[in-house]
CSV table of C-alpha atoms in Angstrom, one decimal:
chain,number,residue,atom,x,y,z
E,1,LYS,CA,-25.2,53.7,56.6
E,2,GLY,CA,-28.9,52.9,56.3
E,3,LYS,CA,-28.6,52.1,52.6
E,4,LYS,CA,-25.4,50.0,53.2
E,5,GLY,CA,-27.1,48.1,56.0
E,6,ASP,CA,-30.1,47.5,53.9
E,7,ALA,CA,-27.9,46.2,51.0
E,8,LYS,CA,-26.1,43.8,53.4
E,9,ALA,CA,-29.2,42.6,54.9
E,10,SER,CA,-30.8,41.9,51.6
E,11,GLU,CA,-27.7,40.1,50.3
E,12,ASN,CA,-28.0,36.4,49.9
E,13,PRO,CA,-25.6,34.6,52.2
E,14,GLY,CA,-24.6,32.4,49.3
E,15,ASP,CA,-23.6,35.5,47.3
E,16,ARG,CA,-21.4,36.6,50.1
E,17,ALA,CA,-19.7,33.2,50.1
E,18,SER,CA,-19.3,33.3,46.4
E,19,ARG,CA,-17.7,36.7,46.5
E,20,ARG,CA,-15.2,35.5,49.2
E,21,GLU,CA,-14.3,32.6,46.9
E,22,GLY,CA,-13.7,34.9,43.9
E,23,LYS,CA,-17.0,34.3,42.2
E,24,SER,CA,-19.4,37.0,41.0
E,25,CYS,CA,-23.0,37.2,42.2
E,26,ASP,CA,-24.3,35.9,38.8
E,27,GLY,CA,-22.6,32.6,39.4
E,28,LYS,CA,-19.8,32.9,36.8
E,29,CYS,CA,-16.4,31.9,38.0
E,30,GLU,CA,-13.9,34.8,38.1
E,31,GLY,CA,-11.3,33.7,40.6
E,32,ASN,CA,-10.9,30.3,38.9
E,33,ILE,CA,-9.8,31.9,35.7
E,34,ASN,CA,-6.3,32.1,37.2
E,35,GLU,CA,-6.6,28.3,37.7
E,36,GLY,CA,-7.1,27.6,34.0
E,37,LYS,CA,-10.9,27.5,34.1
E,38,SER,CA,-13.2,29.7,31.9
E,39,CYS,CA,-16.4,31.2,33.1
E,40,ASN,CA,-18.5,28.7,31.3
E,41,GLY,CA,-17.0,25.8,33.3
E,42,LYS,CA,-14.7,24.5,30.5
E,43,THR,CA,-11.0,24.1,31.5
E,44,SER,CA,-8.1,24.9,29.3
E,45,GLU,CA,-6.9,21.3,30.0
E,46,GLY,CA,-10.1,20.0,28.4
E,47,LYS,CA,-9.4,22.1,25.4
E,48,ARG,CA,-5.9,20.8,25.2
E,49,SER,CA,-7.2,17.2,25.4
E,50,ILE,CA,-9.6,17.9,22.5
E,51,ALA,CA,-6.7,19.3,20.5
E,52,ARG,CA,-4.5,16.3,21.2
E,53,LYS,CA,-7.3,14.0,19.9
E,54,ILE,CA,-7.7,16.0,16.7
E,55,ILE,CA,-3.9,15.8,16.2
E,56,LEU,CA,-3.9,12.1,16.7
E,57,ILE,CA,-6.7,11.6,14.2
E,58,LEU,CA,-4.8,13.8,11.7
E,59,VAL,CA,-1.6,11.8,12.3
E,60,VAL,CA,-3.5,8.5,11.5
E,61,ILE,CA,-5.0,10.0,8.3
E,62,VAL,CA,-1.6,11.3,7.1
E,63,ALA,CA,0.1,7.9,7.9
E,64,PHE,CA,-2.6,6.1,5.9
E,65,LEU,CA,-2.2,8.4,2.9
E,66,GLY,CA,1.6,8.0,3.2
E,67,ILE,CA,1.3,4.2,3.0
E,68,GLN,CA,-0.9,4.4,0.0
E,69,LEU,CA,1.5,6.7,-1.8
E,70,LEU,CA,4.4,4.4,-0.9
E,71,ARG,CA,2.5,1.4,-2.2
E,72,LYS,CA,1.7,3.3,-5.4
E,73,SER,CA,5.4,4.2,-5.9
E,74,VAL,CA,6.7,0.7,-5.2
E,75,ILE,CA,4.1,-1.6,-7.0
E,76,GLY,CA,2.4,0.9,-9.2
E,77,THR,CA,-1.1,0.6,-7.8
E,78,PHE,CA,-3.1,1.5,-4.7
E,79,VAL,CA,-4.5,-2.0,-4.5
E,80,PRO,CA,-2.4,-4.2,-2.1
E,81,SER,CA,-0.4,-7.0,-3.7
E,82,GLY,CA,-1.5,-10.5,-2.7
E,83,THR,CA,0.7,-13.3,-1.4
E,84,GLY,CA,3.0,-15.1,-3.9
E,85,GLY,CA,2.9,-12.1,-6.3
E,86,SER,CA,-0.9,-12.6,-6.9
E,87,ASP,CA,-3.1,-9.7,-8.0
E,88,LEU,CA,-6.0,-9.0,-5.6
E,89,ARG,CA,-8.1,-7.5,-8.4
E,90,ALA,CA,-7.8,-10.6,-10.5
E,91,ASP,CA,-7.7,-13.3,-7.8
E,92,PHE,CA,-10.1,-12.0,-5.2
E,93,SER,CA,-13.1,-14.2,-4.5
E,94,LYS,CA,-15.9,-13.6,-2.0
E,95,LYS,CA,-16.4,-17.3,-1.3
E,96,ARG,CA,-12.6,-17.7,-0.7
E,97,PHE,CA,-12.6,-14.6,1.5
E,98,VAL,CA,-15.3,-16.0,3.7
E,99,LEU,CA,-13.6,-19.4,3.9
E,100,ASN,CA,-10.3,-17.7,4.8
E,101,VAL,CA,-11.9,-15.7,7.6
E,102,LEU,CA,-13.5,-18.9,9.0
E,103,THR,CA,-10.1,-20.7,8.6
E,104,GLN,CA,-8.3,-18.1,10.6
E,105,ILE,CA,-10.9,-18.1,13.4
E,106,ALA,CA,-10.5,-21.9,13.5
E,107,TYR,CA,-6.7,-21.4,13.7
E,108,LEU,CA,-7.1,-19.1,16.7
E,109,LEU,CA,-9.1,-21.7,18.5
E,110,GLY,CA,-6.6,-24.4,17.8
E,111,PHE,CA,-8.3,-26.1,14.8
E,112,ASN,CA,-5.6,-26.4,12.1
E,113,LEU,CA,-7.6,-26.8,8.9
E,114,GLY,CA,-4.5,-27.1,6.7
E,115,PRO,CA,-3.1,-27.7,4.2
E,116,ASP,CA,-0.1,-29.2,5.9
E,117,PHE,CA,2.5,-27.1,4.1
E,118,MET,CA,0.9,-23.9,5.6
E,119,CYS,CA,0.3,-25.1,9.1
E,120,GLY,CA,2.6,-28.1,9.7
E,121,LEU,CA,0.0,-30.4,11.0
E,122,THR,CA,-3.6,-30.6,9.8
E,123,TRP,CA,-6.6,-31.3,12.0
E,124,LYS,CA,-6.9,-34.7,10.3
E,125,MET,CA,-3.3,-35.5,11.2
E,126,THR,CA,-3.7,-34.3,14.9
E,127,SER,CA,-3.8,-37.0,17.6
E,128,TRP,CA,-7.1,-37.6,19.4
E,129,PRO,CA,-5.9,-36.4,22.9
E,130,ILE,CA,-4.9,-33.0,21.3
E,131,LYS,CA,-8.2,-32.8,19.5
E,132,VAL,CA,-10.1,-33.3,22.8
E,133,THR,CA,-7.8,-30.7,24.4
E,134,VAL,CA,-8.6,-28.2,21.6
E,135,VAL,CA,-12.3,-28.7,21.9
E,136,ILE,CA,-12.2,-28.2,25.7
E,137,SER,CA,-10.1,-25.0,25.5
E,138,ALA,CA,-12.3,-23.6,22.7
E,139,ALA,CA,-15.4,-24.2,24.9
E,140,MET,CA,-13.7,-22.5,27.8
E,141,LEU,CA,-12.9,-19.4,25.7
E,142,LEU,CA,-16.4,-19.2,24.3
E,143,THR,CA,-17.9,-19.6,27.8
E,144,LEU,CA,-15.6,-16.8,29.1
E,145,LEU,CA,-16.6,-14.6,26.2
E,146,PHE,CA,-20.4,-15.3,26.8
E,147,ASN,CA,-20.0,-14.4,30.5
E,148,TYR,CA,-18.3,-11.2,29.6
E,149,LEU,CA,-20.9,-10.1,27.1
E,150,LYS,CA,-23.7,-10.6,29.6
E,151,SER,CA,-21.9,-8.8,32.5
E,152,ARG,CA,-22.1,-5.2,31.4
E,153,PRO,CA,-18.8,-5.3,29.4
E,154,VAL,CA,-16.5,-2.4,29.0
E,155,TRP,CA,-17.1,-1.9,25.3
E,156,ARG,CA,-14.1,0.5,24.9
E,157,GLU,CA,-11.6,-2.3,25.9
E,158,PHE,CA,-13.5,-5.0,24.1
E,159,VAL,CA,-13.8,-3.1,20.8
E,160,TYR,CA,-10.2,-2.1,20.9
E,161,PHE,CA,-8.8,-5.7,21.1
E,162,ALA,CA,-11.6,-7.4,19.1
E,163,GLY,CA,-11.4,-4.7,16.4
E,164,PHE,CA,-7.6,-5.3,16.2
E,165,ILE,CA,-8.2,-9.0,15.6
E,166,ILE,CA,-11.0,-8.4,13.2
E,167,GLY,CA,-8.8,-6.0,11.2
E,168,MET,CA,-5.9,-8.4,10.9
E,169,VAL,CA,-8.0,-11.4,10.0
E,170,THR,CA,-10.0,-9.4,7.4
E,171,ALA,CA,-6.8,-7.9,5.8
E,172,SER,CA,-5.1,-11.2,5.5
E,173,SER,CA,-8.1,-13.1,4.2
E,174,VAL,CA,-8.5,-11.2,0.9
E,175,SER,CA,-5.6,-13.1,-0.6
E,176,ILE,CA,-5.5,-16.6,-2.2
E,177,ARG,CA,-4.7,-18.6,1.0
E,178,VAL,CA,-4.1,-18.5,4.7
E,179,GLU,CA,-0.6,-18.9,6.1
E,180,MET,CA,0.2,-19.6,9.7
E,181,ARG,CA,2.5,-16.6,10.0
E,182,TRP,CA,-0.5,-14.3,9.5
E,183,VAL,CA,-2.4,-15.9,12.4
E,184,LEU,CA,0.4,-15.3,14.9
E,185,GLY,CA,-0.3,-11.6,15.2
E,186,SER,CA,-4.0,-12.1,15.8
E,187,PHE,CA,-3.2,-14.8,18.3
E,188,MET,CA,-1.0,-12.5,20.4
E,189,VAL,CA,-3.8,-9.9,20.5
E,190,LEU,CA,-6.2,-12.7,21.5
E,191,THR,CA,-4.1,-13.5,24.6
E,192,ALA,CA,-4.4,-9.9,25.7
E,193,LEU,CA,-8.2,-10.0,25.1
E,194,ILE,CA,-8.5,-13.1,27.2
E,195,ALA,CA,-6.8,-11.3,30.1
E,196,VAL,CA,-9.1,-8.3,29.8
E,197,VAL,CA,-12.2,-10.4,29.6
E,198,ALA,CA,-11.1,-12.7,32.5
E,199,ARG,CA,-10.4,-9.7,34.7
E,200,HIS,CA,-13.7,-8.0,34.0
E,201,VAL,CA,-15.8,-11.2,34.5
E,202,SER,CA,-14.1,-11.9,37.8
E,203,LYS,CA,-14.4,-8.3,38.9
E,204,MET,CA,-18.2,-8.3,38.2
E,205,GLU,CA,-18.6,-11.6,40.1
E,206,LEU,CA,-16.7,-10.4,43.1
E,207,ALA,CA,-18.7,-7.2,43.2
E,208,LYS,CA,-22.0,-9.2,43.5
E,209,GLY,CA,-20.6,-11.6,46.2
E,210,PRO,CA,-20.6,-11.2,50.0
E,211,GLU,CA,-18.2,-9.1,51.9
E,212,ARG,CA,-14.6,-10.3,51.5
E,213,GLY,CA,-13.1,-12.5,54.1
E,214,PHE,CA,-10.7,-15.4,54.4
E,215,TYR,CA,-13.3,-17.7,55.9
E,216,ASP,CA,-16.8,-18.6,54.9
E,217,GLU,CA,-19.5,-19.8,57.2
E,218,ALA,CA,-18.2,-23.3,57.2
E,219,GLY,CA,-14.6,-22.1,57.9
E,220,ASP,CA,-13.3,-23.4,54.6
E,221,ARG,CA,-10.4,-21.1,53.9
E,222,VAL,CA,-9.5,-22.3,50.4
E,223,ALA,CA,-13.1,-22.3,49.1
E,224,ALA,CA,-13.7,-18.9,50.5
E,225,TYR,CA,-10.6,-17.4,48.9
E,226,ILE,CA,-11.4,-18.8,45.5
E,227,ALA,CA,-15.0,-17.8,45.7
E,228,LYS,CA,-14.4,-14.3,47.0
E,229,TYR,CA,-11.0,-13.3,45.5
E,230,VAL,CA,-10.6,-15.2,42.2
E,231,GLY,CA,-13.9,-15.7,40.4
E,232,SER,CA,-14.7,-18.1,37.6
E,233,GLY,CA,-13.3,-15.7,34.9
E,234,LEU,CA,-9.7,-16.0,36.1
E,235,ILE,CA,-10.2,-19.8,36.7
E,236,LEU,CA,-11.4,-20.3,33.2
E,237,ALA,CA,-8.7,-18.1,31.7
E,238,CYS,CA,-5.9,-19.9,33.6
E,239,LEU,CA,-7.2,-23.4,32.7
E,240,ALA,CA,-7.7,-22.4,29.0
E,241,SER,CA,-4.2,-20.9,28.9
E,242,VAL,CA,-2.6,-24.1,30.2
E,243,LEU,CA,-4.4,-26.1,27.5
E,244,ILE,CA,-3.5,-23.6,24.8
E,245,ILE,CA,0.2,-23.9,25.8
E,246,ILE,CA,0.0,-27.7,25.5
E,247,ILE,CA,-1.7,-27.4,22.1
E,248,ASN,CA,0.8,-25.0,20.7
E,249,CYS,CA,3.8,-27.0,22.0
E,250,TYR,CA,2.3,-30.0,20.1
E,251,TYR,CA,1.8,-28.1,16.9
E,252,MET,CA,5.2,-26.4,17.0
E,253,ALA,CA,6.9,-29.7,17.3
E,254,ASN,CA,5.6,-30.5,13.8
E,255,MET,CA,6.6,-27.2,12.2
E,256,ASP,CA,9.2,-29.1,10.1
E,257,GLU,CA,6.3,-30.1,7.8
E,258,MET,CA,5.6,-26.5,6.9
E,259,TYR,CA,7.0,-25.0,3.7
E,260,LEU,CA,7.4,-21.4,2.7
E,261,ARG,CA,5.8,-22.3,-0.6
E,262,GLN,CA,4.6,-25.6,-1.9
E,263,ASP,CA,6.7,-27.2,-4.6
E,264,GLN,CA,9.3,-24.5,-4.2
E,265,ARG,CA,12.0,-26.7,-5.7
E,266,ARG,CA,10.0,-27.1,-8.9
E,267,HIS,CA,9.7,-23.4,-9.4
E,268,GLU,CA,13.3,-22.7,-8.6
E,269,SER,CA,14.4,-25.4,-11.0
E,270,PHE,CA,12.2,-23.9,-13.7
E,271,ILE,CA,13.9,-20.5,-13.2
E,272,GLU,CA,17.3,-22.1,-13.3
E,273,ARG,CA,16.6,-23.9,-16.6
E,274,THR,CA,15.2,-20.8,-18.3
E,275,TYR,CA,16.4,-17.5,-17.1
E,276,GLY,CA,19.3,-19.0,-15.1
E,277,THR,CA,20.6,-20.7,-18.3
E,278,TYR,CA,19.7,-18.3,-21.1
E,279,GLY,CA,19.4,-14.9,-19.3
E,280,ASP,CA,17.4,-12.2,-20.9
E,281,ASP,CA,17.4,-14.1,-24.2
E,282,VAL,CA,14.8,-16.4,-22.8
E,283,LEU,CA,12.2,-13.7,-23.2
E,284,ASP,CA,12.4,-14.1,-27.0
E,285,MET,CA,11.9,-17.9,-26.7
E,286,ASP,CA,8.9,-20.2,-26.3
E,287,VAL,CA,9.1,-22.6,-23.3
E,288,TYR,CA,7.5,-26.0,-23.8
E,289,ILE,CA,6.8,-28.4,-21.0
E,290,LEU,CA,6.3,-32.1,-21.9
E,291,VAL,CA,3.2,-33.4,-20.1
E,292,ASN,CA,2.0,-31.7,-16.9
E,293,TYR,CA,2.8,-34.5,-14.5
E,294,PHE,CA,3.2,-31.9,-11.6
E,295,GLU,CA,-0.4,-30.7,-12.3
E,296,LEU,CA,0.4,-27.1,-11.8
E,297,THR,CA,-2.6,-25.0,-11.0
E,298,GLU,CA,-3.6,-21.9,-13.0
E,299,PHE,CA,-2.4,-19.7,-10.2
E,300,GLU,CA,1.0,-21.3,-10.2
E,301,GLU,CA,1.2,-21.1,-14.0
E,302,ARG,CA,0.4,-17.4,-13.9
E,303,ASN,CA,2.4,-16.3,-10.9
E,304,PHE,CA,5.4,-18.5,-10.7
E,305,ASN,CA,6.3,-19.9,-14.1
E,306,LYS,CA,4.8,-17.7,-16.8
E,307,PRO,CA,5.4,-14.1,-15.5
E,308,MET,CA,9.0,-13.9,-14.5
E,309,LYS,CA,8.7,-10.9,-12.2
E,310,LEU,CA,12.4,-10.7,-11.4
E,311,PHE,CA,12.9,-8.8,-14.7
E,312,ASP,CA,10.7,-7.0,-17.2
E,313,GLY,CA,8.8,-9.1,-19.6
E,314,GLU,CA,7.0,-12.5,-19.6
E,315,LEU,CA,7.8,-16.0,-20.7
E,316,ASN,CA,5.6,-17.8,-23.1
E,317,VAL,CA,5.0,-21.2,-21.5
E,318,TYR,CA,3.1,-24.1,-23.2
E,319,HIS,CA,2.2,-27.6,-22.0
E,320,VAL,CA,2.2,-30.3,-24.7
E,321,ASP,CA,1.4,-34.0,-24.6
E,322,GLY,CA,4.9,-35.1,-25.8
E,323,PRO,CA,7.9,-34.3,-28.0
E,324,ASP,CA,5.9,-34.8,-31.2
E,325,SER,CA,3.6,-31.9,-30.2
E,326,VAL,CA,6.4,-29.3,-30.2
E,327,PRO,CA,6.0,-27.3,-33.5
E,328,ALA,CA,8.9,-26.8,-35.8
E,329,ASP,CA,8.0,-23.2,-36.6
E,330,GLY,CA,11.5,-21.7,-36.6
E,331,ARG,CA,11.1,-19.9,-33.3
E,332,LYS,CA,13.7,-20.4,-30.6
E,333,LYS,CA,12.5,-22.8,-27.9
E,334,VAL,CA,13.4,-24.3,-24.5
E,335,VAL,CA,11.9,-27.7,-24.1
E,336,LEU,CA,11.6,-29.1,-20.5
E,337,TYR,CA,10.3,-32.2,-19.0
E,338,GLU,CA,9.2,-32.9,-15.4
E,339,ASP,CA,11.3,-35.3,-13.4
E,340,PRO,CA,9.3,-36.8,-10.4
E,341,GLU,CA,12.5,-38.3,-8.9
E,342,THR,CA,14.3,-35.0,-8.4
E,343,ASP,CA,11.0,-33.1,-8.2
E,344,SER,CA,12.4,-30.6,-10.7
E,345,TYR,CA,12.4,-29.6,-14.4
E,346,LEU,CA,15.1,-30.9,-16.7
E,347,GLU,CA,15.9,-29.8,-20.3
E,348,ALA,CA,14.9,-32.3,-22.9
E,349,ALA,CA,17.2,-33.2,-25.8
E,350,MET,CA,15.4,-32.1,-29.0
E,351,PRO,CA,16.5,-31.8,-32.7
E,352,PRO,CA,18.0,-28.4,-33.7
E,353,GLU,CA,15.3,-27.8,-36.2
E,354,ILE,CA,12.7,-28.1,-33.5
E,355,LEU,CA,14.6,-25.9,-31.1
E,356,GLY,CA,15.2,-23.3,-33.8
E,357,ARG,CA,18.8,-22.6,-32.6
């Protein structure tokens, strides 16, 4: 009894409490093992959370590799294909890339930099009241963003939405031009970012303000409510949103000026006069165009007229100054001329010895 009494007397009260709770005297948790906790303090739930994160990362990697393999099997290369059938490896330009990025940022803020067949209405064609509205709304959004960045921002939220926008803008700027349809995705994410930023700015302002109440010292109910429950973040966001709706309604009313591809009728008429008329036999012919009135660019020549990507092979297309410049070399030919009235190509009447057929 003496020894047991001495042991009890020398025992720390905290150890006795730990033993009653299922803990050993050395501080390691024994009873909580049944609750899913290990002796080192890590829970099985935490381990499952880490496992889920690893699985999600692996899913993203597998999806990325699957997309690359799909692209390789469809277009024959891992390099993404550019718009209008262009080749990014041949047509990519650092200067054009930077200009495309800046153009898309301007689009997001309401500045339509054109051309008109890609945005419907250019900044130059926009009325002055709308221009003033665009400048005011852009200033509001930039002010809101500045207030957010200086008010201990939640970087996880900001990086998520801003990274999404940066990724879409970057991916769509490597091609030869900027189309309005590419900006719409970034614009939708921007609206979500505006809501997140406005909520955080207002929350931080309210946290610094006085205790909440419907009345201020002067008894002004409305002023107190706005100052203590709304905050400048939500006010700026709401005003900017109203202006953005007005701007977009104005621009969308002029969408009839937008084309899927500039001079589409010309290219379609070219295909009709060549492949549509002669079929696969046109691949063994030379195509001559009398005078380049349409002033086709090198890109259009390479991607719309010369390589006919609807079938295997390429057309040999030449521009000449007039009928006398078409050689009589015995090869089969198709001679076209450009008709500005119909905005299309028509087949020219030439002697058989010139046409070679």
